[in-house]
Coordinates of C-alpha atoms in Angstrom, one line a residue:
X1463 CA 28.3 19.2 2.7
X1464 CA 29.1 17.2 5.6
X1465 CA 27.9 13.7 6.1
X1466 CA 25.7 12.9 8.9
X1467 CA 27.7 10.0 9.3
X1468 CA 26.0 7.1 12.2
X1469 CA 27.8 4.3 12.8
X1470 CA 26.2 1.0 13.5
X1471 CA 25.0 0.5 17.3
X1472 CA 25.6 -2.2 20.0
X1473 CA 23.9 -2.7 23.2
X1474 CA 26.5 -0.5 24.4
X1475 CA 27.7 1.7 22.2
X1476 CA 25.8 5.0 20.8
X1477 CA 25.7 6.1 17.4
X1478 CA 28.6 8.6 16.7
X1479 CA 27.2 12.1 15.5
X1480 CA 28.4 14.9 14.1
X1481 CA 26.5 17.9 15.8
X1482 CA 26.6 20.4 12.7
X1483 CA 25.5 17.5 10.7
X1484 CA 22.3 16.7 12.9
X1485 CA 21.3 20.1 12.9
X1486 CA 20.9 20.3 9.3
X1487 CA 19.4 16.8 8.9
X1488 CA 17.3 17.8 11.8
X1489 CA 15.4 20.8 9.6
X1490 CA 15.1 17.8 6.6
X1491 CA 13.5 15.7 9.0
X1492 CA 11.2 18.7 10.6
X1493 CA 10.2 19.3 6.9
X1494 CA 8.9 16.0 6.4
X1495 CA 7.6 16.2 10.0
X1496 CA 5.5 19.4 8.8
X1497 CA 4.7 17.7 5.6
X1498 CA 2.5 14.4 7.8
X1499 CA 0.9 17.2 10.1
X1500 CA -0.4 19.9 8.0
X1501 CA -2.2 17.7 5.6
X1502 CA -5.1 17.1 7.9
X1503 CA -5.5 20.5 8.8
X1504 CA -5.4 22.3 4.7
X1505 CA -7.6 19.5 4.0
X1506 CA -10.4 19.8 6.7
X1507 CA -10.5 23.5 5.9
X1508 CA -11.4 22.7 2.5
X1509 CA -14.1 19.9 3.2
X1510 CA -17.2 21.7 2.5
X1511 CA -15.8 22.9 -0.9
X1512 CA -14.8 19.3 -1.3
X1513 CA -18.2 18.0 -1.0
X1514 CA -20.1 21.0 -2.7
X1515 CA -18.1 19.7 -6.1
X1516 CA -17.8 15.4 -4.9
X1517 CA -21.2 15.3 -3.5
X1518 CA -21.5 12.0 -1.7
X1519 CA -22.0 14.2 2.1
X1520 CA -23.0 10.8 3.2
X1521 CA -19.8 9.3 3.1
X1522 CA -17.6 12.6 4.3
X1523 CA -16.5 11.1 7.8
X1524 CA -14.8 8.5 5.6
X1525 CA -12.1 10.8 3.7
X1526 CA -10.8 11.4 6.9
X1527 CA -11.3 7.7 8.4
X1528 CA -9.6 6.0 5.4
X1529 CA -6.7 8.0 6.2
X1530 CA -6.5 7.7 10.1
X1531 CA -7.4 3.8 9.7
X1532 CA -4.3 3.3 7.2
X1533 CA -1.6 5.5 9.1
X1534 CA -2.6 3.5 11.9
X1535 CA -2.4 0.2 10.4
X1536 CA 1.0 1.0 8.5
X1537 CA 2.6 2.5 11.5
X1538 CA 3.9 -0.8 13.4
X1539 CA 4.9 -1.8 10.2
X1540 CA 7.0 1.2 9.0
X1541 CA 8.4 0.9 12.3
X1542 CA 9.4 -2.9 11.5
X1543 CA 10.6 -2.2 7.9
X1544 CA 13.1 0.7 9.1
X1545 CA 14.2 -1.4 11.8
X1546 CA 15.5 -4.8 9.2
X1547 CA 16.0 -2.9 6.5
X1548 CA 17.5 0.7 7.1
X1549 CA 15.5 3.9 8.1
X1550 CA 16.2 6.1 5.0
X1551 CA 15.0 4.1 2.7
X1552 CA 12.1 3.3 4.8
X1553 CA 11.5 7.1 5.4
X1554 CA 12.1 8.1 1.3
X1555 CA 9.2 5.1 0.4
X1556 CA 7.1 6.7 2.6
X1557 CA 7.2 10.1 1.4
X1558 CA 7.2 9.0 -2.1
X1559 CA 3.8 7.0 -1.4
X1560 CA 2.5 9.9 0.4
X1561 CA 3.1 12.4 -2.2
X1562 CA 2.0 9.7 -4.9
X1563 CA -2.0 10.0 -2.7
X1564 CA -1.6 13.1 -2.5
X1565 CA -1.1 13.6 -6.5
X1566 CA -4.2 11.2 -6.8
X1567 CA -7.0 12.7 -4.2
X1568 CA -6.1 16.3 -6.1
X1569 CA -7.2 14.3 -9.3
X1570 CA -9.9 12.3 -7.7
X1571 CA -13.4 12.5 -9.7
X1572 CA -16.0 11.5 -7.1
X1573 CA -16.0 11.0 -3.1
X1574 CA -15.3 7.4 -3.3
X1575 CA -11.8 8.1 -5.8
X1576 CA -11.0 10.5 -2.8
X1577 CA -11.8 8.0 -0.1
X1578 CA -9.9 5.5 -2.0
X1579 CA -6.1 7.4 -2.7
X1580 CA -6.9 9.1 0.8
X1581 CA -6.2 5.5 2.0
X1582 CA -3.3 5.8 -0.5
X1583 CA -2.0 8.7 1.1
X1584 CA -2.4 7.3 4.9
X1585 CA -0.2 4.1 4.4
X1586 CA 2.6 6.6 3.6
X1587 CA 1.7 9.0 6.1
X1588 CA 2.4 6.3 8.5
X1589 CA 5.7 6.1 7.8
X1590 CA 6.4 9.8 7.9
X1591 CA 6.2 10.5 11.8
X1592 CA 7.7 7.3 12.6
X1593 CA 10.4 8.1 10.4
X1594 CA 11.3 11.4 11.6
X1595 CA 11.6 9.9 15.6
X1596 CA 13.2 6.3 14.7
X1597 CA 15.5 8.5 13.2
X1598 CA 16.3 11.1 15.5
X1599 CA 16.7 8.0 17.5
X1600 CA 19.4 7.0 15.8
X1601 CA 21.2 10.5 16.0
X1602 CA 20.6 11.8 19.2
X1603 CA 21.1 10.2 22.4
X1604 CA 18.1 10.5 24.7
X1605 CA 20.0 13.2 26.6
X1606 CA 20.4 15.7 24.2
X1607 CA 17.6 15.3 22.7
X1608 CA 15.4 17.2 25.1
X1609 CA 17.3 20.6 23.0
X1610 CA 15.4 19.4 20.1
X1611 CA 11.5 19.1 21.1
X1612 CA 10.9 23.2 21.1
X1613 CA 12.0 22.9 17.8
X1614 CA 9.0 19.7 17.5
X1615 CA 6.6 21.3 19.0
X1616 CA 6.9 24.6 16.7
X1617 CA 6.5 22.2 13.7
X1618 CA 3.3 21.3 15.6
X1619 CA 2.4 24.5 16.1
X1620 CA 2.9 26.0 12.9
X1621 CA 1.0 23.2 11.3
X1622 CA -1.9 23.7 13.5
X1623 CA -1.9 27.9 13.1
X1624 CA -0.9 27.5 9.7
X1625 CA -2.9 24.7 8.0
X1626 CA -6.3 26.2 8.2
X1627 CA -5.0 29.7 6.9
X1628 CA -3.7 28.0 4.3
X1629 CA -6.4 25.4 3.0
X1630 CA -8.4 28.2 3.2
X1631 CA -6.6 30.6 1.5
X1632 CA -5.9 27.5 -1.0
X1633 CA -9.1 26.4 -1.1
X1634 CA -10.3 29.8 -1.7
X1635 CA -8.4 31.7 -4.7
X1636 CA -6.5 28.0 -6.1
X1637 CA -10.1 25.7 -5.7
X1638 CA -9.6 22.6 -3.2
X1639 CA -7.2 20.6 -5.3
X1640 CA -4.3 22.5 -4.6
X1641 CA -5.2 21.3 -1.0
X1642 CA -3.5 18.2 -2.0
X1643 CA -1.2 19.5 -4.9
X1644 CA 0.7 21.5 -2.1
X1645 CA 2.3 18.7 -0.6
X1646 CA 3.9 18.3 -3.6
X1647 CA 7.1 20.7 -3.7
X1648 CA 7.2 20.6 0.1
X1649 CA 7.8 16.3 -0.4
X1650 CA 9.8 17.4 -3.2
X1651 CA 12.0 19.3 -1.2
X1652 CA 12.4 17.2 1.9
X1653 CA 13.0 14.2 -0.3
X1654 CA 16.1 16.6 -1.8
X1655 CA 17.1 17.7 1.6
X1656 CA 17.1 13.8 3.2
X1657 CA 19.1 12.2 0.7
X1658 CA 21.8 14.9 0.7
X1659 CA 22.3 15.1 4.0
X1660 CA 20.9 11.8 5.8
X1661 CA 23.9 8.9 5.4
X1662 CA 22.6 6.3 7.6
X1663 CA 24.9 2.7 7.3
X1664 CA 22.8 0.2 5.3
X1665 CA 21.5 -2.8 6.2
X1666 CA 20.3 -5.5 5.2
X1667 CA 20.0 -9.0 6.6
X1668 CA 17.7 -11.8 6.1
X1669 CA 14.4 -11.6 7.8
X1670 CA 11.4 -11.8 6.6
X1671 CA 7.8 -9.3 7.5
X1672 CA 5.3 -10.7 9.5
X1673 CA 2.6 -10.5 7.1
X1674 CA 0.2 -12.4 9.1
X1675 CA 0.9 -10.4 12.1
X1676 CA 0.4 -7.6 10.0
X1677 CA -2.8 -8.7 8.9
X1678 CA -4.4 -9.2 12.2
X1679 CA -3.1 -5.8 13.5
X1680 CA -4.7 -4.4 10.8
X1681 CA -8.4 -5.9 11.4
X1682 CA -8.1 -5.2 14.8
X1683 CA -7.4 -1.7 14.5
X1684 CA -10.0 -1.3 11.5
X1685 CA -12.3 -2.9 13.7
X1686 CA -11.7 -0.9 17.1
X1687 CA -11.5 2.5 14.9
X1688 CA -14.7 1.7 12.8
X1689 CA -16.5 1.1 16.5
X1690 CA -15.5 4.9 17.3
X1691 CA -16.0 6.5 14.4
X1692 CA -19.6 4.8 13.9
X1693 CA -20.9 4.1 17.4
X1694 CA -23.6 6.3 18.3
X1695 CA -24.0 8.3 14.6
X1696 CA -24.0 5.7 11.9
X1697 CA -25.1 3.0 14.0
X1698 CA -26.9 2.4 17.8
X1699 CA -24.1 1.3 20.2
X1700 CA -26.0 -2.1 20.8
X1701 CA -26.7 -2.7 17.5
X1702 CA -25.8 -5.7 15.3
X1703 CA -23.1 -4.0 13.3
X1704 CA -21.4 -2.5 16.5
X1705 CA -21.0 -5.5 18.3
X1706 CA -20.2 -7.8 15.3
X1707 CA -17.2 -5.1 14.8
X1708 CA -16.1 -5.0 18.6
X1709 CA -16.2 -9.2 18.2
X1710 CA -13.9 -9.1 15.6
X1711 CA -11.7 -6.3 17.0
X1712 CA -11.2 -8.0 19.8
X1713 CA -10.5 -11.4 18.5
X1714 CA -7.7 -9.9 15.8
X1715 CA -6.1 -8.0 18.5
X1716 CA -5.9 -11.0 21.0
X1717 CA -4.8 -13.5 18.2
X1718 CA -2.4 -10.8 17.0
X1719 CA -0.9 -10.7 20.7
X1720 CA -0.6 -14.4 20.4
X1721 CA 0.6 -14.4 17.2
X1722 CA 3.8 -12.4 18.2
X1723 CA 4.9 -15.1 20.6
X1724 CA 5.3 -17.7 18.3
X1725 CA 5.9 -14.9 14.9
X1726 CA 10.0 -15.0 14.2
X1727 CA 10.0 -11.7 13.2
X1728 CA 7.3 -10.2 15.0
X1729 CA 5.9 -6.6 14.3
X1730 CA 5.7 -5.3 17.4
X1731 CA 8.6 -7.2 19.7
X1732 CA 6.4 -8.5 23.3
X1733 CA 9.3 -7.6 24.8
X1734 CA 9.4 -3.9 24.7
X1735 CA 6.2 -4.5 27.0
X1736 CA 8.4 -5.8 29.8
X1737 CA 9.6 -2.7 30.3
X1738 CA 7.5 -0.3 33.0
X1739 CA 8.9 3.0 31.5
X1740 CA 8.1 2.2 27.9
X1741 CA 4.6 0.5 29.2
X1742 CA 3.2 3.8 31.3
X1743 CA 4.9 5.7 28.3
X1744 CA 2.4 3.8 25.5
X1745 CA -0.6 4.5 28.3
X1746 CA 0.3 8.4 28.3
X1747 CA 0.9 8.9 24.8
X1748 CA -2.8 7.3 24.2
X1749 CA -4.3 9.7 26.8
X1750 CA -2.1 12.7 25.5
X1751 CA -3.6 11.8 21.7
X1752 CA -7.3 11.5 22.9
X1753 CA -6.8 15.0 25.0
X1754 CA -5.2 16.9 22.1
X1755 CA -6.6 16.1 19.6
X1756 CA -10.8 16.3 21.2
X1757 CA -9.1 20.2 22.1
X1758 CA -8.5 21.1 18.7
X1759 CA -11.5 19.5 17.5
X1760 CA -14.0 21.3 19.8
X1761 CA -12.2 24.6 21.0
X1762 CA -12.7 26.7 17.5
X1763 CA -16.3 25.3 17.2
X1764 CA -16.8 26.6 20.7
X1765 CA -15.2 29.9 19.6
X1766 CA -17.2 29.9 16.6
X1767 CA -20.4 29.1 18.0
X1768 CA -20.2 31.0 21.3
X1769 CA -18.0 33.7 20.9
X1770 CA -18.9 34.4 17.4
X1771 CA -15.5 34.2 16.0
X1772 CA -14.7 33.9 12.1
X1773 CA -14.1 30.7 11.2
X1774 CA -11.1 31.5 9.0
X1775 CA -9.1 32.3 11.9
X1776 CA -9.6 28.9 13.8
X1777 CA -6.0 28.2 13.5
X1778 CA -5.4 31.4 15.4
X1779 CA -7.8 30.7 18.5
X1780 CA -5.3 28.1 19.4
X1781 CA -2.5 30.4 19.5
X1782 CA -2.5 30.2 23.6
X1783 CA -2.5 26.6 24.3
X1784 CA -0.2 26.1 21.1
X1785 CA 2.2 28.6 22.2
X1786 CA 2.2 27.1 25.7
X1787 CA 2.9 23.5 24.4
X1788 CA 5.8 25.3 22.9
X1789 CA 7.3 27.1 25.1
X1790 CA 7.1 24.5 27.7
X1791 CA 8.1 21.6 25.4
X1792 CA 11.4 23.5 24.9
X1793 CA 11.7 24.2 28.7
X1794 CA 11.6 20.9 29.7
X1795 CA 13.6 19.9 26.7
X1796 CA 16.3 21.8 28.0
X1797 CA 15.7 20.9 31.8
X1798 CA 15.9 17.2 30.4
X1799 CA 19.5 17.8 28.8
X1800 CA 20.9 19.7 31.4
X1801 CA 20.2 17.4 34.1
X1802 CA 19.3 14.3 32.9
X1803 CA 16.4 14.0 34.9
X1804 CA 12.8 13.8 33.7
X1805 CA 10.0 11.7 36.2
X1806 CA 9.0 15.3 37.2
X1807 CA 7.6 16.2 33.1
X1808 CA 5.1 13.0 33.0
X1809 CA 3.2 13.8 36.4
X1810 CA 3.3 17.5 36.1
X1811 CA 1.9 17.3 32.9
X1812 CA -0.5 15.2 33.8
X1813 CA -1.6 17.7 36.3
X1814 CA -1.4 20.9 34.5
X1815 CA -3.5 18.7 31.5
X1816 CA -6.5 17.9 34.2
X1817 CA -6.7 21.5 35.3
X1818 CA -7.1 22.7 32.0
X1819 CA -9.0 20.3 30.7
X1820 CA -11.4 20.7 33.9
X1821 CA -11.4 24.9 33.4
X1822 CA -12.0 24.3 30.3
X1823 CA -15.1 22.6 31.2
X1824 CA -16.6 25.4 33.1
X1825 CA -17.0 27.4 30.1
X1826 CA -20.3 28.8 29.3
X1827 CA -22.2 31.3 26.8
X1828 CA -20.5 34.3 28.5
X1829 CA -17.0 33.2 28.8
X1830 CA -15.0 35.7 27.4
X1831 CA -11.8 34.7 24.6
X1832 CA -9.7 36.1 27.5
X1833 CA -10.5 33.7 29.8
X1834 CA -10.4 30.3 27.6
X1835 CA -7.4 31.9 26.4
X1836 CA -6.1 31.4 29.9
X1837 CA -8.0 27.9 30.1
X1838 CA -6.3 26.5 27.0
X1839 CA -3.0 27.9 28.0
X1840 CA -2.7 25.4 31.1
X1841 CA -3.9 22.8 28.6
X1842 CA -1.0 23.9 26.4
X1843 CA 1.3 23.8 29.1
X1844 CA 0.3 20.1 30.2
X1845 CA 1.0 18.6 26.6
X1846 CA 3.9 20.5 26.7
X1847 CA 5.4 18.7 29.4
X1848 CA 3.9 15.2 27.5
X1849 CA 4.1 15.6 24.2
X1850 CA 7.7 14.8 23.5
X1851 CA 8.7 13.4 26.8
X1852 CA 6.9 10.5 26.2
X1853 CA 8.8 9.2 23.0
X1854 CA 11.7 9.9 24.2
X1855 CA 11.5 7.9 27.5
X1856 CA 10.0 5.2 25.5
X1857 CA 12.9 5.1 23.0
X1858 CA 15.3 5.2 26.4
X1859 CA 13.9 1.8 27.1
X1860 CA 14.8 -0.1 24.7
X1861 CA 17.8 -1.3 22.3
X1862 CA 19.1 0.3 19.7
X1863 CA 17.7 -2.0 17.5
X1864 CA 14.2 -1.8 18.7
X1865 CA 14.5 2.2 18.1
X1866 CA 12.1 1.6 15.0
X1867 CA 9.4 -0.4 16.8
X1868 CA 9.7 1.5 20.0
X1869 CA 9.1 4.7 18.0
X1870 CA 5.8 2.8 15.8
X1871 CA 4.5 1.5 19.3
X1872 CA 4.4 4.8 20.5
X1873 CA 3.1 6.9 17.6
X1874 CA 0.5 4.2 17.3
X1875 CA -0.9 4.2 20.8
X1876 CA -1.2 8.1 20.6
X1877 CA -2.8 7.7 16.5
X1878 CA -5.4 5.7 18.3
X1879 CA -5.9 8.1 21.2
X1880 CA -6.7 10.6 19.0
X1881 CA -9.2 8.0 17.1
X1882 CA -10.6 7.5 20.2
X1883 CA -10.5 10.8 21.6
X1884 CA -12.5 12.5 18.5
X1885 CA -15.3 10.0 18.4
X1886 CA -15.9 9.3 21.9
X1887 CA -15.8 12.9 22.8
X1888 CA -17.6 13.9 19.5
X1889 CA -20.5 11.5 19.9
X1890 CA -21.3 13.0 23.7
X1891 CA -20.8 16.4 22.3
X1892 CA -23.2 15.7 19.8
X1893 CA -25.9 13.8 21.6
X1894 CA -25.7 17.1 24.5
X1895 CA -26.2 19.2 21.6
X1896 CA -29.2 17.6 20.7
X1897 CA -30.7 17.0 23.9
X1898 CA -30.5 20.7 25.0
X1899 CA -31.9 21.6 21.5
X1900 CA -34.7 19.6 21.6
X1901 CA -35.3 20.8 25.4
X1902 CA -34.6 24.9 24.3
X1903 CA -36.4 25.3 20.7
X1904 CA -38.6 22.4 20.5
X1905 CA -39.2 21.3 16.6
X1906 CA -36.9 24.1 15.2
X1907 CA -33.8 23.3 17.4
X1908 CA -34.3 19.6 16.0
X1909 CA -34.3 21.2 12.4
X1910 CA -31.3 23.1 13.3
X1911 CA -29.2 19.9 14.6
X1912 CA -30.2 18.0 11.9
X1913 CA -29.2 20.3 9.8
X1914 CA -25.7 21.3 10.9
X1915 CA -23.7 19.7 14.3
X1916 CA -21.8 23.7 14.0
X1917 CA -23.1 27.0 12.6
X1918 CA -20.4 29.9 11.9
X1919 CA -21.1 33.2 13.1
X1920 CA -22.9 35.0 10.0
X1921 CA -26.0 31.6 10.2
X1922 CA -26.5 31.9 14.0
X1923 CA -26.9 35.7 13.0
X1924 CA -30.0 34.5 10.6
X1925 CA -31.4 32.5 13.3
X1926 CA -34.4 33.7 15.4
X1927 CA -33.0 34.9 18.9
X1928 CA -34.9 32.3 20.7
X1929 CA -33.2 29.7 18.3
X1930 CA -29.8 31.6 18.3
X1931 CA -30.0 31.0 22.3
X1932 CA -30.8 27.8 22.4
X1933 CA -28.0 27.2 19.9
X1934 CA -24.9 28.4 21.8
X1935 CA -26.0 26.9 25.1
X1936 CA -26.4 23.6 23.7
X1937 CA -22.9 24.0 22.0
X1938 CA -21.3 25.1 25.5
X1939 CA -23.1 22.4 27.2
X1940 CA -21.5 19.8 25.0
X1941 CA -18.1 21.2 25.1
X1942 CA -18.9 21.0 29.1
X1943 CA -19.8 16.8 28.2
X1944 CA -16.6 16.9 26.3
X1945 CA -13.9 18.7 28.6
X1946 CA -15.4 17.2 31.5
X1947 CA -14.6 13.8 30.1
X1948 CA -11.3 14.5 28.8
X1949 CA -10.2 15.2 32.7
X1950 CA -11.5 12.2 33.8
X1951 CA -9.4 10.2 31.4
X1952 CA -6.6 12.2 31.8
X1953 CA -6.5 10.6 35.6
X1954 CA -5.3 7.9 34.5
X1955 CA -2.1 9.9 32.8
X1956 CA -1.4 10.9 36.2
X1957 CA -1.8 7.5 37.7
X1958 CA 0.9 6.0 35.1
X1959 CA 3.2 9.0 35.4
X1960 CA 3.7 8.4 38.7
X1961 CA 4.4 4.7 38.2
X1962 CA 7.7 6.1 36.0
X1963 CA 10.8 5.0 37.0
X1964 CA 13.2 7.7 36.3
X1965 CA 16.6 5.7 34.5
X1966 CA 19.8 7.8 33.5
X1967 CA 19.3 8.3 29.8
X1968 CA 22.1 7.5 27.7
X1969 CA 24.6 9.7 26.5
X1970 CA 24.4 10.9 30.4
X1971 CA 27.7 11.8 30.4
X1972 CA 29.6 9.1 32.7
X1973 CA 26.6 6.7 31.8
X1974 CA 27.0 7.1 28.3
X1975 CA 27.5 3.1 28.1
X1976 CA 25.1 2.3 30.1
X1977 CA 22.5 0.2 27.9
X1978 CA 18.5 1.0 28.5
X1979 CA 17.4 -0.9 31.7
X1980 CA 15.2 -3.6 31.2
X1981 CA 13.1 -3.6 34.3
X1982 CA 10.4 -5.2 34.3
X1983 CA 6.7 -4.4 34.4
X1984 CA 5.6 -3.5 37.7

């Protein structure tokens, strides 16, 4: 088999590729890639099976906060590690950890086991997805790799359609374990695949990791994602706890800024920052994260509730916004390598993102699938234009060897939209849902909410009409609350996009020297 063979970089010279090569290490990578994203969406199928067996429904939010909370502290670091040390090995660790908490949750014995290699399992799904784009980095110069992000986005895609069909199915005929046990032969086989096929130069010099650096980062981001995830369920936003965590959040994530002035090997370079493109491309990729992530959170429990869909085909309702982002992700992928030009994909996105996001708010009890079909397919064709645009203007705007953090900075920013995006749009959901109960069905809609947040089709069909009702208007009121929000936010995606400064991309051909401007911060 032909080596993928990369020489080593300068601040003006690009990686040499082989193009058959890349195409068969990109489908290793994409593996992986599909390996880090279906995960979440096999194992939130089988939840309620999970706690049925684990008990412990007190503590459910935290199987899936352990794992967001340690991707997101491991990122910057992954991105660091790859970056001193060499990206393969970097990327093999991480799968290796991964599959190593994946082994363990299937064998866990009680919630707080699962909550425990769930953690396990986040610090090497961290360096999965920043793995995949530091290294595609490395391959592909910004230019041609708008050919590639159709191919990104069906990963996505697949994963989202996919991954409830199959933790159901799974969960179903196999019990929940195999939820985890899955990931097995598919890490098995993208571990075979990378180190046949990936041949990266090694390196290895002497530097040192940050680990205070790494310490704050972490207590920050613990901090700021406990405050989300808590904040208005767990515990009153003004209350002791909340504002003892937001104190501490902020403190870690100031001294960690300061800390990275004066750190000689510092996690996340300052630098980078001085850079407008990479800068708005960080504020977007947040934005994108808390959009996406709040539509596929809220979209098949509004199809469910509502439009008294089955909620084994969730994946499927998704089909028209997830197709869009497809099909338009490859579009502009290909407008991107033909032309070199890309300014227009940030603030048309941005656009196309607040319509939907704004139809999407107008849906009531007698919207039909048709029309959020249509709704969610302008969504889709916003994040489309964003999804992948974004990491690769960011990696454009920096040095070759800042590709790793570049690529950590920018995965992080859109792991913590997401944190934000779910709990921020899930706590106003929720508190709608129980307002227009309480207003509707009096005691019984209080003993409905308290009992569920979502019912499936076959329990509203139990329910008294009067209660049934009640029910799906207070569900479409809160995904009003929620949509309505998400636009608002996503003004400020617009606002940045038009702030970009479009720079030739290298591998442009006659520009293919030119190194990654440096402008400054506006």
């Amino acid at each position: 088999m032909t080596q993928a063979a990369v020489q080593p970089a300068t601040a003006d010279q690009e990686p040499v590729k082989q193009p058959r090569s890349v195409r068969v290490v990109l489908l290793a990578l994409m593996l992986a890639m599909l390996l880090a994203m279906l995960d979440n969406m096999i194992v939130g199928t089988a939840m309620p099976t999970i706690v049925g067996e684990l008990g412990g429904l007190e503590h459910l939010s935290w199987v899936v906060t352990a794992y967001t909370l340690a991707t997101a502290a491991s990122t910057p670091i992954w991105g660091k590690i790859g970056d001193m040390y060499g990206r393969k090995g970097a990327f093999l660790t991480s799968i290796v950890i991964f599959l190593l908490g994946s082994v363990l949750s299937g064998m866990a014995q009680d919630m707080g086991q699962l909550i425990g290699f769930r953690a396990v399992q986040g610090l090497g799904a961290g360096g999965l997805m920043v793995g995949v784009m530091a290294i595609i980095g490395d391959l592909i110069p910004p230019r041609e790799r708008g050919k590639y992000q159709g191919m990104m986005a069906g990963v996505m895609a697949l994963a989202m359609i996919g991954g409830p069909l199959v933790g159901g199915t799974l969960t179903d005929h196999l019990g929940w374990r195999w939820a985890f046990y899955i990931n097995v032969p598919l890490g098995i086989l993208a571990l075979v695949a990378i180190t046949a096929v990936l041949h990266l130069p090694k390196k290895r010099a002497a530097h040192s990791i940050d680990y205070f650096g790494a310490a704050l980062l972490t207590v920050g981001i613990t901090s700021i994602v406990l405050v989300t995830t808590w904040g208005g369920s767990e515990y009153a936003w003004d209350s002791a706890m909340i504002m003892e965590l937001i104190g501490i959040g902020v403190a870690a994530l100031v001294g960690f800024v300061f800390w990275q002035t004066k750190a000689a090997e510092p996690i996340v370079p300052l630098h980078i920052f001085r850079n407008r493109n990479f800068t708005l491309m960080s504020v977007i990729g947040f934005i994108t994260g808390f959009v996406m992530f709040g539509a596929v959170l809220f979209l098949p429990l509004y199809q469910q509730s509502v439009q008294g869909a089955s909620a084994t085909n969730s994946g499927l309702l998704l089909l028209p916004m997830l197709l869009a982002m497809m099909v338009v992700s490859l579009i502009a992928g290909r407008v991107t390598t033909n032309t070199g030009k890309y300014k227009v994909f940030p603030v048309v996105g941005s656009v196309l993102m607040i319509a939907g996001l704004f139809l999407l708010a107008q849906m009531d009890t007698g919207t039909s699938r048709f029309t959020s079909g249509l709704y969610m397919a302008v969504l889709g064709a916003g994040m489309g234009c964003l999804m992948q645009i974004t990491m690769l203007v960011a990696q454009n705007s920096v040095e070759m060897k800042d590709m790793g953090v570049a690529s950590s900075s920018t995965t992080l920013f859109r792991t913590l939209g997401s944190s934000f995006g779910v709990a921020i749009m899930g706590a106003l959901f929720n508190n709608r849902v129980q307002d227009v109960m309480a207003e509707r069905a009096g005691a019984l809609g209080g003993k409905i909410t308290e009992q569920s947040a979502q019912l499936d089709a076959a329990s509203l069909a139990k329910l008294p009409e009067q209660a049934r009702d009640a029910y799906q208007f207070a569900v479409s009121s809160g995904t009003h609350s929620a949509f309505l929000l998400g636009s608002v936010v996503a003004l400020a995606a617009l606002l940045a996009a038009v702030f970009v400064k479009e720079v030739v991309l290298r591998g442009a051909g006659p520009a293919d020297k030119e190194p990654a401007t440096t402008e400054p911060v506006a």
